[in-house]
GROMACS .gro file of C-alpha atoms in nm:
model
  284
    1MET     CA    1  -6.085  -3.297  -0.682
    2ALA     CA    2  -5.842  -3.183  -0.412
    3ASN     CA    3  -5.546  -3.301  -0.620
    4SER     CA    4  -5.676  -3.106  -0.919
    5ILE     CA    5  -5.706  -2.785  -0.715
    6ILE     CA    6  -5.357  -2.831  -0.571
    7ALA     CA    7  -5.215  -2.893  -0.921
    8GLN     CA    8  -5.385  -2.578  -1.052
    9LEU     CA    9  -5.253  -2.370  -0.763
   10LYS     CA   10  -4.903  -2.509  -0.813
   11GLN     CA   11  -4.916  -2.427  -1.185
   12LYS     CA   12  -5.044  -2.079  -1.109
   13TYR     CA   13  -4.759  -2.025  -0.865
   14LEU     CA   14  -4.490  -2.152  -1.101
   15THR     CA   15  -4.608  -1.939  -1.393
   16GLY     CA   16  -4.693  -1.630  -1.190
   17SER     CA   17  -4.491  -1.310  -1.156
   18ILE     CA   18  -4.283  -1.237  -0.847
   19VAL     CA   19  -4.571  -1.024  -0.716
   20GLU     CA   20  -4.814  -1.314  -0.754
   21LYS     CA   21  -4.565  -1.551  -0.589
   22LEU     CA   22  -4.529  -1.321  -0.287
   23ILE     CA   23  -4.906  -1.289  -0.258
   24PHE     CA   24  -4.944  -1.667  -0.285
   25ILE     CA   25  -4.686  -1.725  -0.010
   26ASN     CA   26  -4.845  -1.468   0.221
   27VAL     CA   27  -5.193  -1.615   0.172
   28LEU     CA   28  -5.067  -1.971   0.224
   29ILE     CA   29  -4.889  -1.876   0.547
   30PHE     CA   30  -5.199  -1.688   0.665
   31VAL     CA   31  -5.416  -1.997   0.610
   32LEU     CA   32  -5.163  -2.217   0.789
   33THR     CA   33  -5.133  -1.969   1.075
   34PHE     CA   34  -5.503  -1.965   1.150
   35PHE     CA   35  -5.541  -2.335   1.089
   36VAL     CA   36  -5.272  -2.394   1.350
   37GLY     CA   37  -5.436  -2.129   1.568
   38GLY     CA   38  -5.761  -2.325   1.560
   39LEU     CA   39  -5.581  -2.644   1.662
   40VAL     CA   40  -5.408  -2.457   1.943
   41GLN     CA   41  -5.742  -2.345   2.082
   42LEU     CA   42  -5.880  -2.699   2.064
   43LEU     CA   43  -5.574  -2.826   2.251
   44HIS     CA   44  -5.601  -2.541   2.503
   45TYR     CA   45  -5.254  -2.403   2.439
   46SER     CA   46  -5.206  -2.034   2.511
   47ASP     CA   47  -5.028  -1.916   2.196
   48ASN     CA   48  -4.998  -1.969   1.822
   49PHE     CA   49  -4.697  -2.165   1.699
   50PHE     CA   50  -4.637  -1.939   1.397
   51TRP     CA   51  -4.657  -1.616   1.592
   52ARG     CA   52  -4.436  -1.750   1.869
   53TRP     CA   53  -4.161  -1.860   1.630
   54PHE     CA   54  -4.184  -1.619   1.337
   55ALA     CA   55  -4.318  -1.284   1.465
   56LEU     CA   56  -4.053  -1.025   1.562
   57SER     CA   57  -4.035  -0.953   1.935
   58ALA     CA   58  -3.917  -0.619   2.070
   59TYR     CA   59  -3.750  -0.805   2.358
   60LEU     CA   60  -3.384  -0.835   2.251
   61PRO     CA   61  -3.295  -1.163   2.427
   62GLU     CA   62  -3.591  -1.329   2.254
   63PHE     CA   63  -3.489  -1.179   1.919
   64PHE     CA   64  -3.131  -1.305   1.957
   65ASN     CA   65  -3.270  -1.655   2.010
   66LYS     CA   66  -3.474  -1.622   1.690
   67PRO     CA   67  -3.283  -1.387   1.455
   68TRP     CA   68  -3.474  -1.511   1.148
   69THR     CA   69  -3.778  -1.324   1.278
   70LEU     CA   70  -3.618  -1.004   1.146
   71VAL     CA   71  -3.750  -1.111   0.803
   72SER     CA   72  -4.007  -1.382   0.873
   73PHE     CA   73  -4.246  -1.135   1.039
   74GLY     CA   74  -4.302  -0.985   0.694
   75PHE     CA   75  -4.502  -1.293   0.591
   76LEU     CA   76  -4.740  -1.301   0.890
   77HIS     CA   77  -5.069  -1.113   0.932
   78ALA     CA   78  -5.290  -1.050   1.232
   79ASP     CA   79  -5.625  -1.097   1.056
   80PHE     CA   80  -5.796  -1.121   0.718
   81PHE     CA   81  -5.825  -0.745   0.655
   82HIS     CA   82  -5.461  -0.693   0.753
   83LEU     CA   83  -5.367  -0.946   0.487
   84LEU     CA   84  -5.618  -0.818   0.232
   85PHE     CA   85  -5.505  -0.454   0.230
   86ASN     CA   86  -5.135  -0.541   0.230
   87MET     CA   87  -5.182  -0.777  -0.065
   88LEU     CA   88  -5.392  -0.524  -0.256
   89TYR     CA   89  -5.119  -0.261  -0.210
   90LEU     CA   90  -4.851  -0.513  -0.307
   91ASN     CA   91  -5.038  -0.617  -0.622
   92PHE     CA   92  -5.106  -0.260  -0.730
   93ILE     CA   93  -4.767  -0.101  -0.664
   94GLY     CA   94  -4.572  -0.418  -0.741
   95ARG     CA   95  -4.702  -0.431  -1.098
   96LEU     CA   96  -4.593  -0.074  -1.155
   97PHE     CA   97  -4.251  -0.150  -1.004
   98LEU     CA   98  -4.203  -0.438  -1.250
   99ASP     CA   99  -4.260  -0.202  -1.542
  100TYR     CA  100  -3.926  -0.041  -1.456
  101PHE     CA  101  -3.722  -0.304  -1.270
  102ILE     CA  102  -3.649  -0.675  -1.290
  103PRO     CA  103  -3.831  -0.924  -1.058
  104LYS     CA  104  -3.516  -0.988  -0.852
  105LYS     CA  105  -3.501  -0.621  -0.758
  106LEU     CA  106  -3.862  -0.627  -0.638
  107LEU     CA  107  -3.785  -0.930  -0.421
  108ASN     CA  108  -3.481  -0.748  -0.281
  109PHE     CA  109  -3.696  -0.448  -0.195
  110TYR     CA  110  -3.955  -0.665  -0.022
  111LEU     CA  111  -3.700  -0.858   0.184
  112PHE     CA  112  -3.459  -0.575   0.263
  113GLY     CA  113  -3.747  -0.335   0.324
  114THR     CA  114  -3.888  -0.586   0.573
  115LEU     CA  115  -3.547  -0.619   0.738
  116SER     CA  116  -3.504  -0.240   0.755
  117GLY     CA  117  -3.850  -0.201   0.908
  118GLY     CA  118  -3.772  -0.471   1.163
  119LEU     CA  119  -3.446  -0.303   1.261
  120LEU     CA  120  -3.613   0.033   1.317
  121PHE     CA  121  -3.883  -0.141   1.523
  122LEU     CA  122  -3.615  -0.297   1.746
  123LEU     CA  123  -3.425   0.029   1.782
  124THR     CA  124  -3.743   0.216   1.867
  125TYR     CA  125  -3.848  -0.019   2.144
  126ASN     CA  126  -3.500  -0.046   2.293
  127LEU     CA  127  -3.375   0.312   2.270
  128ILE     CA  128  -3.680   0.529   2.337
  129PRO     CA  129  -3.720   0.541   2.718
  130SER     CA  130  -4.101   0.546   2.718
  131LEU     CA  131  -4.111   0.227   2.507
  132GLN     CA  132  -3.837   0.029   2.677
  133ASN     CA  133  -3.952  -0.293   2.843
  134THR     CA  134  -4.285  -0.265   2.661
  135PRO     CA  135  -4.396  -0.611   2.537
  136ALA     CA  136  -4.459  -0.587   2.163
  137ILE     CA  137  -4.441  -0.805   1.854
  138LEU     CA  138  -4.430  -0.706   1.490
  139LEU     CA  139  -4.593  -0.883   1.195
  140GLY     CA  140  -4.715  -0.787   0.850
  141ALA     CA  141  -4.589  -0.719   0.497
  142SER     CA  142  -4.632  -0.341   0.529
  143ALA     CA  143  -4.261  -0.259   0.564
  144GLY     CA  144  -4.172  -0.454   0.249
  145VAL     CA  145  -4.463  -0.307   0.055
  146MET     CA  146  -4.369   0.043   0.170
  147ALA     CA  147  -4.012  -0.011   0.048
  148ILE     CA  148  -4.144  -0.103  -0.298
  149MET     CA  149  -4.379   0.194  -0.303
  150ILE     CA  150  -4.122   0.454  -0.197
  151GLY     CA  151  -3.864   0.294  -0.427
  152ILE     CA  152  -4.077   0.333  -0.740
  153THR     CA  153  -4.186   0.679  -0.624
  154THR     CA  154  -3.823   0.787  -0.595
  155HIS     CA  155  -3.759   0.653  -0.945
  156ILE     CA  156  -4.062   0.814  -1.115
  157PRO     CA  157  -4.196   1.081  -0.874
  158ASN     CA  158  -4.409   1.256  -1.137
  159TYR     CA  159  -4.581   0.940  -1.264
  160GLU     CA  160  -4.959   0.984  -1.245
  161LEU     CA  161  -5.192   0.721  -1.103
  162ARG     CA  162  -5.563   0.722  -1.174
  163ILE     CA  163  -5.759   0.723  -0.848
  164PRO     CA  164  -6.133   0.642  -0.873
  165LEU     CA  165  -6.358   0.945  -0.807
  166ILE     CA  166  -6.051   1.171  -0.787
  167GLY     CA  167  -5.867   1.147  -1.117
  168TYR     CA  168  -5.496   1.145  -1.191
  169VAL     CA  169  -5.262   1.209  -0.900
  170LYS     CA  170  -4.882   1.215  -0.903
  171ILE     CA  171  -4.735   0.917  -0.722
  172TRP     CA  172  -4.513   1.132  -0.497
  173ILE     CA  173  -4.826   1.294  -0.352
  174ILE     CA  174  -4.973   0.953  -0.267
  175ALA     CA  175  -4.645   0.844  -0.109
  176ALA     CA  176  -4.626   1.165   0.091
  177ILE     CA  177  -4.978   1.102   0.225
  178PHE     CA  178  -4.879   0.752   0.339
  179ILE     CA  179  -4.570   0.887   0.516
  180ALA     CA  180  -4.770   1.170   0.673
  181ILE     CA  181  -5.030   0.924   0.807
  182ASP     CA  182  -4.755   0.717   0.969
  183LEU     CA  183  -4.598   1.025   1.128
  184ILE     CA  184  -4.928   1.167   1.252
  185SER     CA  185  -5.040   0.829   1.388
  186ILE     CA  186  -4.705   0.739   1.543
  187THR     CA  187  -4.859   0.689   1.890
  188ASP     CA  188  -5.116   0.448   1.748
  189ASN     CA  189  -4.957   0.112   1.659
  190THR     CA  190  -4.614   0.264   1.726
  191GLY     CA  191  -4.416  -0.044   1.625
  192GLY     CA  192  -4.600  -0.083   1.298
  193ARG     CA  193  -4.562   0.287   1.211
  194PHE     CA  194  -4.186   0.278   1.269
  195ALA     CA  195  -4.162  -0.042   1.063
  196HIS     CA  196  -4.338   0.138   0.776
  197LEU     CA  197  -4.090   0.425   0.803
  198GLY     CA  198  -3.798   0.183   0.810
  199GLY     CA  199  -3.918   0.018   0.490
  200ALA     CA  200  -3.975   0.359   0.331
  201LEU     CA  201  -3.624   0.468   0.425
  202TYR     CA  202  -3.475   0.162   0.255
  203GLY     CA  203  -3.688   0.216  -0.056
  204PHE     CA  204  -3.568   0.574  -0.089
  205LEU     CA  205  -3.199   0.509  -0.023
  206ALA     CA  206  -3.182   0.200  -0.244
  207ILE     CA  207  -3.307   0.390  -0.549
  208TYR     CA  208  -3.136   0.718  -0.466
  209TYR     CA  209  -2.798   0.546  -0.453
  210LYS     CA  210  -2.884   0.311  -0.743
  211ASP     CA  211  -2.796   0.000  -0.540
  212SER     CA  212  -3.055  -0.213  -0.351
  213LEU     CA  213  -2.794  -0.417  -0.166
  214SER     CA  214  -2.548  -0.163  -0.031
  215PHE     CA  215  -2.534   0.198   0.076
  216GLN     CA  216  -2.220   0.350  -0.071
  217ASN     CA  217  -2.083   0.698  -0.017
  218PRO     CA  218  -2.282   0.914  -0.260
  219PHE     CA  219  -1.993   1.160  -0.298
  220LYS     CA  220  -1.733   0.893  -0.376
  221GLY     CA  221  -1.562   0.965  -0.706
  222TRP     CA  222  -1.773   1.269  -0.795
  223PHE     CA  223  -1.480   1.507  -0.829
  224ALA     CA  224  -1.257   1.238  -0.977
  225LYS     CA  225  -1.514   1.173  -1.248
  226LYS     CA  226  -1.542   1.541  -1.331
  227ASN     CA  227  -1.166   1.589  -1.346
  228THR     CA  228  -1.118   1.275  -1.553
  229LEU     CA  229  -1.378   1.383  -1.805
  230LYS     CA  230  -1.232   1.731  -1.822
  231THR     CA  231  -0.873   1.609  -1.863
  232SER     CA  232  -0.976   1.347  -2.115
  233TYR     CA  233  -1.159   1.608  -2.318
  234LYS     CA  234  -0.864   1.845  -2.318
  235ASN     CA  235  -0.616   1.574  -2.407
  236SER     CA  236  -0.842   1.445  -2.681
  237THR     CA  237  -0.879   1.794  -2.832
  238LYS     CA  238  -0.504   1.858  -2.812
  239ASN     CA  239  -0.424   1.525  -2.976
  240GLN     CA  240  -0.668   1.594  -3.257
  241LYS     CA  241  -0.504   1.932  -3.322
  242ASN     CA  242  -0.154   1.782  -3.323
  243HIS     CA  243  -0.266   1.503  -3.557
  244ALA     CA  244  -0.423   1.749  -3.799
  245LYS     CA  245  -0.109   1.965  -3.795
  246ASN     CA  246   0.116   1.665  -3.869
  247ASN     CA  247  -0.108   1.555  -4.154
  248GLN     CA  248  -0.096   1.902  -4.303
  249GLU     CA  249   0.285   1.919  -4.287
  250THR     CA  250   0.317   1.570  -4.436
  251GLN     CA  251   0.086   1.657  -4.723
  252GLN     CA  252   0.277   1.976  -4.795
  253LYS     CA  253   0.605   1.778  -4.812
  254ILE     CA  254   0.445   1.520  -5.044
  255ASP     CA  255   0.320   1.800  -5.271
  256VAL     CA  256   0.670   1.948  -5.293
  257ILE     CA  257   0.820   1.607  -5.388
  258LEU     CA  258   0.549   1.539  -5.648
  259ASP     CA  259   0.601   1.883  -5.798
  260LYS     CA  260   0.976   1.811  -5.821
  261ILE     CA  261   0.905   1.479  -5.997
  262SER     CA  262   0.677   1.648  -6.251
  263LYS     CA  263   0.946   1.901  -6.337
  264SER     CA  264   1.271   1.700  -6.320
  265GLY     CA  265   1.169   1.334  -6.298
  266TYR     CA  266   1.194   1.072  -6.024
  267GLU     CA  267   1.573   1.046  -6.054
  268SER     CA  268   1.610   1.406  -5.942
  269LEU     CA  269   1.487   1.311  -5.591
  270SER     CA  270   1.736   1.268  -5.309
  271LYS     CA  271   1.769   0.940  -5.119
  272GLU     CA  272   1.580   1.087  -4.821
  273GLU     CA  273   1.297   1.210  -5.045
  274LYS     CA  274   1.263   0.867  -5.208
  275GLU     CA  275   1.251   0.691  -4.870
  276PHE     CA  276   0.995   0.941  -4.740
  277LEU     CA  277   0.772   0.890  -5.041
  278PHE     CA  278   0.806   0.512  -5.012
  279GLN     CA  279   0.704   0.518  -4.642
  280GLN     CA  280   0.404   0.735  -4.713
  281GLY     CA  281   0.296   0.493  -4.982
  282LYS     CA  282   0.312   0.204  -4.732
  283ASN     CA  283   0.116   0.401  -4.468
  284ARG     CA  284  -0.160   0.478  -4.710
   0.00000   0.00000   0.00000
C-alpha cells in the first residue's frame, strides 16, 4: 500500500508542471521539517534541524557559515497555514505565468526572487540602526511567489482576474494592494515584509529589462539603434533611387541600339554597341 502511494506521488511529480513540482517540494520539506521537529521534542533538543541549517539568519557571521540559506529559506514554512496560503498563491499566479513564459523562467523567478528577498532581509537587519543586532530568521516561499506575481503583472498589467464576490479586477490593482499591505505593515514581521519587497523588485526588474538573469543598462544602445535604423533607411532609399536611375539609362541605351538595328541592320552597330548588347543579354 505504502509503495503504491509513493509510486503514485513519484509519477505525479514527474509528470507535473514546474508549479506542481515546486508545490510538491515545499510540501515534502514541510512534512519532513515537522517530523524532525517532533523527534527533536522527544529527544529534548532545543531546536529544529531544518530551521537551524536552512533558515536564513540575519546574523552575518552565521549566514557566512551557511551561505546556501540565502535560497534554502524559500522552501521552509513556519506552520500549516503559512504553507497553505503560499502554495495557493503559487498555484494561482504560477499557472497564469506559464501561459506567457516557459517553465525555466518561472523557476528562475522563484529562485532569484527568493535570493533577492533574502538579500534585502540581510541588508535591512544589518544597515538599519534600530534593527541591528536583532535576532531574526527568515523562512517562507513568499519572496519567490511575489517575484512571479510582480513579474507577470509587469508583463500584462491590464489582464483581468475574476475575484469571487467582486468580479473582474486588473492584475496591477491586485499587485498594488499586495505591495501596499507590505509597506503599511512594515513594522509587523519586518523581515518578511522586506523579503516580499525584495522579491517584488526582482520580478519587476527582470521583466522590465527582458532578462531574468542579469540587470543590464536599460539605455545601452538606444541611440545607436535609432541612428543605425535611420542611416540604414536613408542608405537603402538612396540605393534604390540610384538602381532605378541606372536601369532607366540602360533601357534607354538598349532602345536606341534596337532602333538602329531595325533601321540599318545588326552590321551597322559599332563594336562597343555589340559588346554592350551582348553583356545585357548575359545579365538578363
